[in-house]
Coordinates of C-alpha atoms in Angstrom, one line a residue:
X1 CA 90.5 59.2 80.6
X2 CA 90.3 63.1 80.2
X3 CA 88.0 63.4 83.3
X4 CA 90.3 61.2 85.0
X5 CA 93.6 63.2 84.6
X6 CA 91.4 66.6 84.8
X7 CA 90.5 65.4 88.4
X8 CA 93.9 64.8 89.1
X9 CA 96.1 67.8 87.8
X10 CA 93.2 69.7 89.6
X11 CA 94.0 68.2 92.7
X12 CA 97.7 68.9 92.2
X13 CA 96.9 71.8 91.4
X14 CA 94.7 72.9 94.3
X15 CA 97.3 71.0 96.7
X16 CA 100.4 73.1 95.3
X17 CA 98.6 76.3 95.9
X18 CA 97.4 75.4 99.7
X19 CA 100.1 73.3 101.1
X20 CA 102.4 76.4 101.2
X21 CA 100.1 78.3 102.8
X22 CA 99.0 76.1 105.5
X23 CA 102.3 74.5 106.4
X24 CA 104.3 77.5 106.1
X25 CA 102.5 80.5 106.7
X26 CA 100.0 78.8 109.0
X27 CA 96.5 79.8 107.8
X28 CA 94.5 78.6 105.1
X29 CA 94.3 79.8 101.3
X30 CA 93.2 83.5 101.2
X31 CA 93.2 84.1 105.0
X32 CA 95.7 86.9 104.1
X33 CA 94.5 89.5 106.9
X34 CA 95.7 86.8 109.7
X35 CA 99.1 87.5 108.6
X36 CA 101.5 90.3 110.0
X37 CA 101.6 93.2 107.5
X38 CA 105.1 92.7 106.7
X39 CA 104.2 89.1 105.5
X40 CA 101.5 90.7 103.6
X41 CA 103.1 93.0 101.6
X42 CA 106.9 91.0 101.1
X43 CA 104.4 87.7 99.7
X44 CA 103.0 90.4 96.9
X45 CA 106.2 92.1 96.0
X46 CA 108.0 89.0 96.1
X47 CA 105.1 87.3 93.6
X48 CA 105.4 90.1 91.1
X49 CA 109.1 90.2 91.0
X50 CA 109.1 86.7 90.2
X51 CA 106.4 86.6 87.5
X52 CA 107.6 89.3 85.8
X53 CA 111.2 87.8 85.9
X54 CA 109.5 84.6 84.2
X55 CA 107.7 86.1 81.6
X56 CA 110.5 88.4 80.6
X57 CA 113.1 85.4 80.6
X58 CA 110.4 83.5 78.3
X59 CA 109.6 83.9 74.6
X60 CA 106.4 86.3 73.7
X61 CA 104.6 83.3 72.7
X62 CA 104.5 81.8 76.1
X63 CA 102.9 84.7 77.5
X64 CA 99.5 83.9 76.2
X65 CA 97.8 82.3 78.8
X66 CA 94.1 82.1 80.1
X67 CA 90.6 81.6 79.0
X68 CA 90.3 83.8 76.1
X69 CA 93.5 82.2 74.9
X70 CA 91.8 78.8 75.1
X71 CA 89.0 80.3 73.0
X72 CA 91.6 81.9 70.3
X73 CA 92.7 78.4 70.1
X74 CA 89.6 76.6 69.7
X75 CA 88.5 79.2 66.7
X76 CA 91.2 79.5 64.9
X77 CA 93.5 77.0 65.7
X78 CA 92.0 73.7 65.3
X79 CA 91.5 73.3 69.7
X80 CA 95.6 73.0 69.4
X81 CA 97.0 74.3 72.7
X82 CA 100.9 73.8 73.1
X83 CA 101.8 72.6 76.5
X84 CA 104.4 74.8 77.3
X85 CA 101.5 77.6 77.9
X86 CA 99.9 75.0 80.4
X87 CA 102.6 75.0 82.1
X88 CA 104.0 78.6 81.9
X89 CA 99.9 79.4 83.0
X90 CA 100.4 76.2 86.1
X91 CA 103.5 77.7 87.5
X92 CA 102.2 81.6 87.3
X93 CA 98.7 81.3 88.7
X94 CA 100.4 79.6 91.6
X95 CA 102.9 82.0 92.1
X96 CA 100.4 84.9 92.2
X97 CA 97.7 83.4 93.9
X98 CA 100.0 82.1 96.9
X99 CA 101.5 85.8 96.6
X100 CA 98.0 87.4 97.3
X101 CA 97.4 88.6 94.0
X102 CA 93.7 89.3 93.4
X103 CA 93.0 86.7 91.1
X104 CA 91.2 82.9 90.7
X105 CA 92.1 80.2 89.9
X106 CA 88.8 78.8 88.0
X107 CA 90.5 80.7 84.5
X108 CA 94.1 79.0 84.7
X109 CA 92.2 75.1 85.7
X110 CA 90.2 75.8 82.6
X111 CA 93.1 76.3 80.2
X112 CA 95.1 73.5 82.1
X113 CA 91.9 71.2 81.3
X114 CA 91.8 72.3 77.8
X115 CA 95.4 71.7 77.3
X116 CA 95.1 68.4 79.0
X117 CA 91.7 67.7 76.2
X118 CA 93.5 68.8 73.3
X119 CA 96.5 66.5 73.7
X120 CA 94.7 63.5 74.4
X121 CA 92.8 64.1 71.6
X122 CA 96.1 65.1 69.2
X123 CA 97.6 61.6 70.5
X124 CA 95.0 59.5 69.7
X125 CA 94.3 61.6 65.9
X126 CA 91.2 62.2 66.5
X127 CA 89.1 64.6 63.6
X128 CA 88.4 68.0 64.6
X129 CA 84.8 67.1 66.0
X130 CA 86.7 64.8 68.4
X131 CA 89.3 67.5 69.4
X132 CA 86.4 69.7 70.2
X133 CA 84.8 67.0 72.0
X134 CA 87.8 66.4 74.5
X135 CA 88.5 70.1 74.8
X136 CA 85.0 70.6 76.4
X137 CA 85.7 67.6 78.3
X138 CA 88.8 68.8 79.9
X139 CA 87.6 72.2 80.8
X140 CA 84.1 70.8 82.3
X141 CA 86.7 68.6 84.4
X142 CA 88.6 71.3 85.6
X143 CA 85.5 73.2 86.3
X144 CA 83.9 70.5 88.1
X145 CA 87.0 69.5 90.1
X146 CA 88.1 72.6 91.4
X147 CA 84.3 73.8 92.2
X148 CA 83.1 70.0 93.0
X149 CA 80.2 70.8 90.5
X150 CA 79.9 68.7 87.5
X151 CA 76.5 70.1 85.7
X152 CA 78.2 74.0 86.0
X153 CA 81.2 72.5 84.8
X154 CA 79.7 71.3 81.8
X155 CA 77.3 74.3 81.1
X156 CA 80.6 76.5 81.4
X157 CA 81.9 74.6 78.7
X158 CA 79.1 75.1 76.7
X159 CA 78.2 79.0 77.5
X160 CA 81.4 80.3 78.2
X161 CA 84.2 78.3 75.9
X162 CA 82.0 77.5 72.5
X163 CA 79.0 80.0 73.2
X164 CA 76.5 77.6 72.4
X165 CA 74.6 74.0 73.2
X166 CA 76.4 70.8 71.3
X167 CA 74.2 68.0 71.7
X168 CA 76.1 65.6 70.3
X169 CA 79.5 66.4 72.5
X170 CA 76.8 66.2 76.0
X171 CA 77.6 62.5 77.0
X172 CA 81.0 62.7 76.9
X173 CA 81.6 66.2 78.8
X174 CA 79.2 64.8 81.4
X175 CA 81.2 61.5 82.0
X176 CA 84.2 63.4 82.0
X177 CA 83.1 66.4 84.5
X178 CA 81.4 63.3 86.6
X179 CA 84.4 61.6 87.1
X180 CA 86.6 64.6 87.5
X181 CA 84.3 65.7 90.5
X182 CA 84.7 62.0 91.9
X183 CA 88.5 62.4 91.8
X184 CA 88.8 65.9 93.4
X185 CA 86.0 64.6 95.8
X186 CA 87.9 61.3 97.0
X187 CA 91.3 63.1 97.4
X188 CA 90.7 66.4 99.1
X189 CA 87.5 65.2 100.2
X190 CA 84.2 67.9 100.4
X191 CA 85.2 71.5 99.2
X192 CA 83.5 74.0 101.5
X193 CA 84.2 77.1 100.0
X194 CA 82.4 78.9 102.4
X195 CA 79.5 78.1 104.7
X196 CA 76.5 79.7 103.7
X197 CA 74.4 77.9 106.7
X198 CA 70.8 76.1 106.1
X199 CA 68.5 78.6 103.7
X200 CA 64.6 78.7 105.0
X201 CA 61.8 78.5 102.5
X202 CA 61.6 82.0 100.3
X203 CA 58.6 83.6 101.0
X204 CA 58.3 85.7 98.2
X205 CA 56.9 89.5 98.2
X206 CA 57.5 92.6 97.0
X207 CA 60.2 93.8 99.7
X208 CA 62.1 90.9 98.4
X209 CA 61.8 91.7 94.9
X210 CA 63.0 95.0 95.5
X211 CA 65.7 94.3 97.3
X212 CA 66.7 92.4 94.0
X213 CA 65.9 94.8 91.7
X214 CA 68.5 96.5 93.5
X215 CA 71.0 94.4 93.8
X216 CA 70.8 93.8 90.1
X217 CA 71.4 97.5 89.7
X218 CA 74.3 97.1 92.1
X219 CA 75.7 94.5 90.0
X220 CA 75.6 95.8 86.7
X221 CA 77.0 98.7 87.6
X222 CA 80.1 96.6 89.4
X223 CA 80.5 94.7 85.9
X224 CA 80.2 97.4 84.0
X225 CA 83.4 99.1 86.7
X226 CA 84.8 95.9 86.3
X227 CA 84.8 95.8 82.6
X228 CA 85.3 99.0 81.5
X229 CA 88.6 99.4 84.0
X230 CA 90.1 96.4 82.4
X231 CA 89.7 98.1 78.3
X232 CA 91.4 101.1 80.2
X233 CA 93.9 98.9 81.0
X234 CA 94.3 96.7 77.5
X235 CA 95.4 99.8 76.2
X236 CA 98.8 99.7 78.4
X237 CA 99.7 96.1 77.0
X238 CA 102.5 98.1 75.2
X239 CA 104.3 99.0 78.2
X240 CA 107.0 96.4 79.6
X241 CA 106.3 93.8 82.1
X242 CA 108.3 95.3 85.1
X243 CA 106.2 98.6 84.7
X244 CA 103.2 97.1 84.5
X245 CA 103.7 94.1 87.4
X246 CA 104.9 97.2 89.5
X247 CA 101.8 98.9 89.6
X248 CA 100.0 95.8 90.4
X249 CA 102.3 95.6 93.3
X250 CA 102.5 98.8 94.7
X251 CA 98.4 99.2 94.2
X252 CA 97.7 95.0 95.6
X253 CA 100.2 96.3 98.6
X254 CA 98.4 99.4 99.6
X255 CA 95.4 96.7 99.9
X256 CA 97.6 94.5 101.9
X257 CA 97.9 97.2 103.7
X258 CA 95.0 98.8 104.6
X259 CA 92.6 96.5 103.7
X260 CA 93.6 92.7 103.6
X261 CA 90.4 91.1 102.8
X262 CA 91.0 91.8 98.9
X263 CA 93.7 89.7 98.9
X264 CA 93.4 86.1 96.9
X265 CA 90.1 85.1 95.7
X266 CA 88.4 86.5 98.5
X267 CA 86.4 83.1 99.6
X268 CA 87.4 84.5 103.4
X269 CA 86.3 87.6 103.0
X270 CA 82.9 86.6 101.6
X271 CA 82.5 84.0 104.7
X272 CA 83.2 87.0 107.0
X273 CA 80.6 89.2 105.3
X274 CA 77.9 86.7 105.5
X275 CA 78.3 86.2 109.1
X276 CA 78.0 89.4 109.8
X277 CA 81.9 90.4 110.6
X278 CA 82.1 93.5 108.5
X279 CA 80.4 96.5 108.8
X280 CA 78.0 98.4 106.0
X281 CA 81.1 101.0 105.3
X282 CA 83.9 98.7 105.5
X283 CA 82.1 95.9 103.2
X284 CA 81.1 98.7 100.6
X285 CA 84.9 99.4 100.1
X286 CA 85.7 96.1 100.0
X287 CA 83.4 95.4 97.4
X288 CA 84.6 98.5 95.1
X289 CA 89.0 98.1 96.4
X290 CA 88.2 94.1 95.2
X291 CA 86.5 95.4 91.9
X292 CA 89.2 97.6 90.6
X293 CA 92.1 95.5 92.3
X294 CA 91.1 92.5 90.2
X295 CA 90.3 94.4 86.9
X296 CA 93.8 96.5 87.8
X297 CA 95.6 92.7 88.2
X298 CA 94.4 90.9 85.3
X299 CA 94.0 93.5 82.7
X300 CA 98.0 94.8 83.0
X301 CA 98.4 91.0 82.3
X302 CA 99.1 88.7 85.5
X303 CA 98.0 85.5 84.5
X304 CA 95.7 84.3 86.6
X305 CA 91.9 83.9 86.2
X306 CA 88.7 86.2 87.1
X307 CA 86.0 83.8 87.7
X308 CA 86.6 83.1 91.1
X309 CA 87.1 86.8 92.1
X310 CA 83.8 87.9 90.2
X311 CA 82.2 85.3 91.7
X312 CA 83.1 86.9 94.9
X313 CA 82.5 90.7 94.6
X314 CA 78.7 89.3 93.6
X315 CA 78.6 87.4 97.2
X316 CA 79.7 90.6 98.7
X317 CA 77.6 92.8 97.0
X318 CA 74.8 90.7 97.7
X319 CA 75.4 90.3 101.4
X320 CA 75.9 94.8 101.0
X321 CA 72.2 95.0 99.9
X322 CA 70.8 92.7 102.6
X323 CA 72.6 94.9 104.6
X324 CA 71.0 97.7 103.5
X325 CA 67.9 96.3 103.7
X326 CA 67.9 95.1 107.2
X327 CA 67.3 91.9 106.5
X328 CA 68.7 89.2 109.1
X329 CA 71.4 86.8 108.9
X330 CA 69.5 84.0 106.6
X331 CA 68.5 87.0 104.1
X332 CA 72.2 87.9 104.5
X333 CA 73.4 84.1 102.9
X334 CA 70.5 83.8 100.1
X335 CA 70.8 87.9 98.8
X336 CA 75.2 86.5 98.7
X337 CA 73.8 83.7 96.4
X338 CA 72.0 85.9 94.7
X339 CA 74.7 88.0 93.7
X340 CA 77.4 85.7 93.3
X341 CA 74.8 84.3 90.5
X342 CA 73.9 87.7 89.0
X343 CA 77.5 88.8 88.9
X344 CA 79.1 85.8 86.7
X345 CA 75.7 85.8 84.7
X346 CA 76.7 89.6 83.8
X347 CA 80.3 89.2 83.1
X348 CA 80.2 85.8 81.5
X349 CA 76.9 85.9 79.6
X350 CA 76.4 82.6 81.5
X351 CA 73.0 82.5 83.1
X352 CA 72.7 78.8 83.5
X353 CA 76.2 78.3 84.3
X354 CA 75.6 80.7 87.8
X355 CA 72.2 79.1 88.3
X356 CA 73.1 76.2 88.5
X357 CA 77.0 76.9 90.0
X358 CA 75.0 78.6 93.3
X359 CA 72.8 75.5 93.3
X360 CA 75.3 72.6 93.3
X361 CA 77.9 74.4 95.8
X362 CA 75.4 74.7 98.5
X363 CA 73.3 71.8 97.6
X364 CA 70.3 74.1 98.1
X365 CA 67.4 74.8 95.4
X366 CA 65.4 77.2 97.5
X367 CA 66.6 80.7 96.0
X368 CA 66.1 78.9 92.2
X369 CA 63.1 81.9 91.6
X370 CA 64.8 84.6 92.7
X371 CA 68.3 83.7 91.1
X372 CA 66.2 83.6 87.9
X373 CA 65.1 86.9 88.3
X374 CA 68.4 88.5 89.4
X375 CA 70.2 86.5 86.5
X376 CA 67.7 86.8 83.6
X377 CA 67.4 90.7 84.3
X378 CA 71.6 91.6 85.0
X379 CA 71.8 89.7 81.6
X380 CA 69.9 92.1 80.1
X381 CA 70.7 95.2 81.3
X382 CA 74.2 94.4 80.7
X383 CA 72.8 93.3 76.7
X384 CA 70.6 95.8 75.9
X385 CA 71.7 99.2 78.1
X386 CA 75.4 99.0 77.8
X387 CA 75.8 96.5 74.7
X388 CA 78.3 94.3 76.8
X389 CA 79.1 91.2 75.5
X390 CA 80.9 88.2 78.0
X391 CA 84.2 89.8 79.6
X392 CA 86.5 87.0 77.2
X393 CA 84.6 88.1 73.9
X394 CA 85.2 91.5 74.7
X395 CA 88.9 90.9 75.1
X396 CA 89.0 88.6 71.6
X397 CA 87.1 92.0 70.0
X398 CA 89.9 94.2 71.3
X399 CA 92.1 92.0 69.7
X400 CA 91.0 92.0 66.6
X401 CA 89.6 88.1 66.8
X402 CA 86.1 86.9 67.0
X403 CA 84.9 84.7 69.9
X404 CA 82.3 82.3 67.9
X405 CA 82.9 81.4 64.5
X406 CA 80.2 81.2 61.5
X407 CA 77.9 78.3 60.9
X408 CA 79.5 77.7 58.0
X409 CA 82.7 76.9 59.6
X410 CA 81.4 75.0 62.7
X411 CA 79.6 72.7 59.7
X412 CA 82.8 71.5 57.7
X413 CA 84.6 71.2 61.4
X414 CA 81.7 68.5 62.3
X415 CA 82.2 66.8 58.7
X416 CA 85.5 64.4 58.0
X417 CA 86.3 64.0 54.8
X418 CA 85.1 60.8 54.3
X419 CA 81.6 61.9 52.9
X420 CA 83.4 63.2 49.9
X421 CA 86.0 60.4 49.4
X422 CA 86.1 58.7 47.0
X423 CA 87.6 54.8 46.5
X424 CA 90.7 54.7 44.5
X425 CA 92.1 51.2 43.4
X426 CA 95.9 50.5 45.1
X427 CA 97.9 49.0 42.7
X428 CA 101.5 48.1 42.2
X429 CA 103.2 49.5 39.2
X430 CA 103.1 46.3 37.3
X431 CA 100.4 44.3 37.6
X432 CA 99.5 40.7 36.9
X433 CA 97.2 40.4 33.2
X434 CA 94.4 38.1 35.5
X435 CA 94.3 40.8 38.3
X436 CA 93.7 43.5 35.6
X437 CA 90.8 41.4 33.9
X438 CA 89.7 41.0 37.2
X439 CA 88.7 44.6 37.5
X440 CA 86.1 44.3 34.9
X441 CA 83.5 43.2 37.9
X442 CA 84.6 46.4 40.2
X443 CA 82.6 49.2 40.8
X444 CA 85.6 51.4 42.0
X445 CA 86.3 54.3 39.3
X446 CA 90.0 55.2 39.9
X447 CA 93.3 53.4 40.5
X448 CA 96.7 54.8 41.5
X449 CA 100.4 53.6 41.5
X450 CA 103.7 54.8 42.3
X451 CA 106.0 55.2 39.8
X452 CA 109.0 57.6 39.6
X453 CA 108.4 58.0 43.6
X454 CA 105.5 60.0 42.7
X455 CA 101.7 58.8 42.6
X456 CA 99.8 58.6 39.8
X457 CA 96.0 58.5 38.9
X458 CA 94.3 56.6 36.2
X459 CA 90.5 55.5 35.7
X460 CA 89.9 51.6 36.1
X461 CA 88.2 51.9 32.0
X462 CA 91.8 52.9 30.9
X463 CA 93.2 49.6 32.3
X464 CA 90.5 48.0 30.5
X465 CA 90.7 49.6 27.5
X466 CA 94.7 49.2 27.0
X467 CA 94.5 45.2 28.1
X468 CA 92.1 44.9 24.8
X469 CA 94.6 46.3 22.9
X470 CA 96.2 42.6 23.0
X471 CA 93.8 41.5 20.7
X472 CA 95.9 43.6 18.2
X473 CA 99.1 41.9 19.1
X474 CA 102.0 41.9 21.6
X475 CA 102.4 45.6 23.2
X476 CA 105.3 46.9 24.8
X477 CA 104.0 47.3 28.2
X478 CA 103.8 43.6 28.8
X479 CA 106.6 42.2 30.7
X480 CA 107.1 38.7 32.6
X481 CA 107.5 39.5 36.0
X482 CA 107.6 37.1 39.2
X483 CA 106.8 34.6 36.8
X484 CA 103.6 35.7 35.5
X485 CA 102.7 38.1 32.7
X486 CA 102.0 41.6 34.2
X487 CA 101.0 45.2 32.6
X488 CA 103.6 47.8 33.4
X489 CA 101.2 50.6 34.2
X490 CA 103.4 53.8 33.1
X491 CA 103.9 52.4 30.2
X492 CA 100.1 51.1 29.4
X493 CA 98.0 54.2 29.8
X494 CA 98.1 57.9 30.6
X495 CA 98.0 58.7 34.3
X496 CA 98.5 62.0 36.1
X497 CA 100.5 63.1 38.8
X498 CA 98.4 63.4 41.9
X499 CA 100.2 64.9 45.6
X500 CA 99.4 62.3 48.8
X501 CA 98.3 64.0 51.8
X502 CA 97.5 62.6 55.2
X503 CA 93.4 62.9 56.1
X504 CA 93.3 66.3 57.1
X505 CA 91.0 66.5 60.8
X506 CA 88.1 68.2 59.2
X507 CA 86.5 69.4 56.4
X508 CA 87.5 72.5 56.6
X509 CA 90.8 71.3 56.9
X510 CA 90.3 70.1 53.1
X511 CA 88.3 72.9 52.0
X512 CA 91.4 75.4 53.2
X513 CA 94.0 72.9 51.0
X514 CA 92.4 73.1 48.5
X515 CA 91.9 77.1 48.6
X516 CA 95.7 77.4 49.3
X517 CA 97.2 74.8 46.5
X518 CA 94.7 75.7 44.2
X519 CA 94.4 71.7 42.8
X520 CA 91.3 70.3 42.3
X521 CA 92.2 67.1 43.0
X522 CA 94.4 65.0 46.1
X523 CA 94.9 61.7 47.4
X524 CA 94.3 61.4 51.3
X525 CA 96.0 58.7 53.3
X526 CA 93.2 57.3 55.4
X527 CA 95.6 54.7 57.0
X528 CA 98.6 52.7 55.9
X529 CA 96.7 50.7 53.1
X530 CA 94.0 52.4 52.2
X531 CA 93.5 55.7 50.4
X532 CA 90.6 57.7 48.6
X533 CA 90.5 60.3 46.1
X534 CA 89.3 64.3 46.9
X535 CA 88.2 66.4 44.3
X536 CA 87.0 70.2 45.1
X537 CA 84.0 69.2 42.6
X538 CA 82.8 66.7 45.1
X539 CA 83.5 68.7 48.3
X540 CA 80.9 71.5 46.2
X541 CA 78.3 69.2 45.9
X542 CA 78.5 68.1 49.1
X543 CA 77.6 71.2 50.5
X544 CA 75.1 72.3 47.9
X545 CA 73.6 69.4 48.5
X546 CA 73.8 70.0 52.0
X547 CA 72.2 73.5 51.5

């Protein structure tokens, strides 16, 4: 069901953003440069006006939008993402990108996906393991939809969202980013983002891995641009969103301007490059205008995404270096792939995510060797040399929030509270002397009633012990009720007031209540009927006993 919708809000999605452009304007998505400039530079004016009149006529917490939101979320909100951001993050990412912002729109699909997981999984109750496991499933249908490539969609679930493997949540995300990719494919039909023509055998030498040692030089250095231009920028968050949409207006309408291939994502621009339509000088400012106009876009806060532009800048820089190299037009589409891969590796920390992106969108596995080499050593470089961690963590740093959470945590979010439940005994205020006796042959410990509108706790022995007090006589708690002869429990033994809470989705959940309250004991609500007792001593052996 998740994959299913995630196919089809993609496909909205995607068909919002390129209808207007085609029917209207007459060209496709991110053919900006066939326009006249005055259509150029009145759609990007026009776009910022607008967002910024949104976000200043909507509350501060709807401005929150993107994939290190969806992250923030995930680690320290339980995966709970409020739909009014979805749609706040629909609305703006289509405004901007059919505006010519320099933007994607892989970031915004990935938080509508999430949003779409995590209420599915809120609607049905799931625990928290569950709400993690649809979350991952929406994103890796977003992904997969909007690319057409379910394996990267479920690898960038894995490496860019939670920052590690889940085993157990595979299965599921795979079904989901399948079916999402069978959606997007039957309605739009075969996404060809660009044509990167029939790639020959590699023969592999040392000119070639040069010319990628090179470009992963090239690379790094553009994600480090990238990066570091975007922390400039963080620091300007203060500032109000007029001044800061203005100077993405007046700076994205120079580029309109002068150079109309930065506009959009740039998919037209990277086709154009590969076939050999731009020059060495003009492709080279291309690649560096599209570097700081993106970082200059999304870090003064235009939401919109950066995958899709990254992914880009790599392609160009890639086709720059073939250039370079003198290598001809074949060379020219595999040093592109190997770019495209080295660039998101670098930015997102997500080397098998790129690999296998570059593989699945042009169904070739002939530059798999190189890609590895180019990936594997921009990873690196970006690691070791400049201590750069993926572009989303470093903005969750700035903010003071961590992207991953400790292993202690992701343990009590994988554990429901049912290992540490207890059975408890319902039982009706008064109950009948032959249903009392017959508690003699249970093995469950506890019992609890309602009296007073409050529930109370007693052990299953004090039952016991007060019906043998009949052999002394007539007590006070007996009473004739519904025609038989029936213990009234208040009155029989001593019980203590216990609070009844609903089963909390993880726990850490518990662990948290019980930190907060400072009980040592609860009764959880498991469903209508049933409940079981939670003591913090149990919840502590549980996890000394789990080491």
């Amino acid at each position: 069901m998740c994959g299913l919708l995630s196919g089809l809000v993609m496909v909205f999605f995607y068909a919002v953003i390129y209808l207007p452009t085609r029917y209207f304007l007459g060209t496709d998505f991110d053919a900006f440069e066939v326009l006249s400039v005055e259509w150029r530079v009145s759609l990007v004016i026009a776009s910022c006006v607008v967002l910024a009149l949104i976000l200043t006529l909507l509350p501060s917490r709807f401005h929150k939008v993107g994939v290190p939101y969806v992250i923030e979320r995930l680690n320290y909100h339980g995966g709970n993402l409020p739909i009014g951001n979805g749609i706040v993050q629909f609305f703006a990412a289509v405004m901007a990108l059919v505006g010519g912002l320099s933007i994607g729109k892989e970031g915004p699909a990935v938080h509508l996906g999430a949003t779409l997981g995590g209420f599915l999984a809120t609607k049905a109750k799931l625990p928290q393991y569950g709400v993690e496991t649809l979350l991952a499933c929406g994103v890796a249908g977003a992904i997969s939809a909007i690319f057409q490539t379910p394996l990267a969609g479920v690898l960038f679930a894995f490496e860019v969202i939670f920052l590690e493997y889940r085993q157990r949540y595979v299965l599921p995300v795979l079904l989901s980013s399948v079916v999402a990719t069978l959606i997007s494919h039957y309605v739009i039909g075969p996404l060809n983002i660009f044509s990167i023509g029939n790639i020959s055998s590699v023969v592999f030498s040392v000119d070639l891995f040069v010319a990628c040692f090179i470009l992963v030089v090239f690379i790094v250095l553009l994600s480090v641009l990238f990066l570091h231009a975007q922390k400039v920028l963080w620091h300007l968050s203060g500032l109000s969103v007029w001044l800061r949409f203005l100077i993405v207006a007046i700076a994205t309408s120079f580029a309109a301007v002068y150079l109309p291939e930065a506009l959009g994502s740039g998919y037209s621009s990277l086709s154009h490059s590969i076939s050999g339509d731009l020059l060495v000088y003009s492709l080279l400012m291309l690649i560096v205008v599209k570097t700081l106009l993106t970082a200059l876009t999304i870090g003064l806060g235009i939401p919109g995404g950066m995958i899709g532009p990254t992914f880009i800048i790599g392609g160009l820089a890639g086709a720059q270096v073939a250039l370079i190299f003198d290598h001809g037009a074949v060379d020219i589409a595999l040093f592109a792939l190997l770019g495209m891969a080295a660039m998101m590796a670098a930015c997102f920390q997500a080397p098998l995510t790129a690999l296998v992106a570059i593989i699945e969108m042009t169904h070739s596995s002939e530059a798999i060797v190189p890609a590895l080499f180019v990936i594997v050593l921009a990873c690196l470089l970006m690691r070791v040399f400049f201590h750069q961690e993926s572009v989303f963590a470093e903005r969750l740093s700035y903010m003071g929030m961590s992207s991953n959470i400790s292993p202690f945590q992701r343990y009590l979010r994988h554990h429901t509270v049912k290992p540490v439940a207890e059975e408890v005994l319902l039982l009706p205020a008064c109950v009948p002397l032959e249903q009392v006796k017959d508690l003699a042959s249970s093995m469950v410990d506890y019992a609890v009633f309602e009296a007073g509108g409050q529930w109370r706790l007693a052990r299953r022995v004090a039952l016991l012990d007060a019906l043998q007090t009949l052999d002394s006589g007539p007590q006070s708690w007996l009473v004739f009720q519904d025609e038989k002869v029936s213990m009234n429990l208040p009155l029989a033994l001593e019980s203590t007031c216990i609070p009844l809470i609903d089963e909390p989705a993880s726990l850490e959940a518990m662990l948290s209540w019980f930190q907060k309250t400072g009980l040592s004991e609860v009764l959880v609500s498991l469903s209508m009927s049933s409940f079981s007792l939670v003591s913090r001593h149990r919840l502590d052996q549980f996890l000394l006993k789990s080491d």
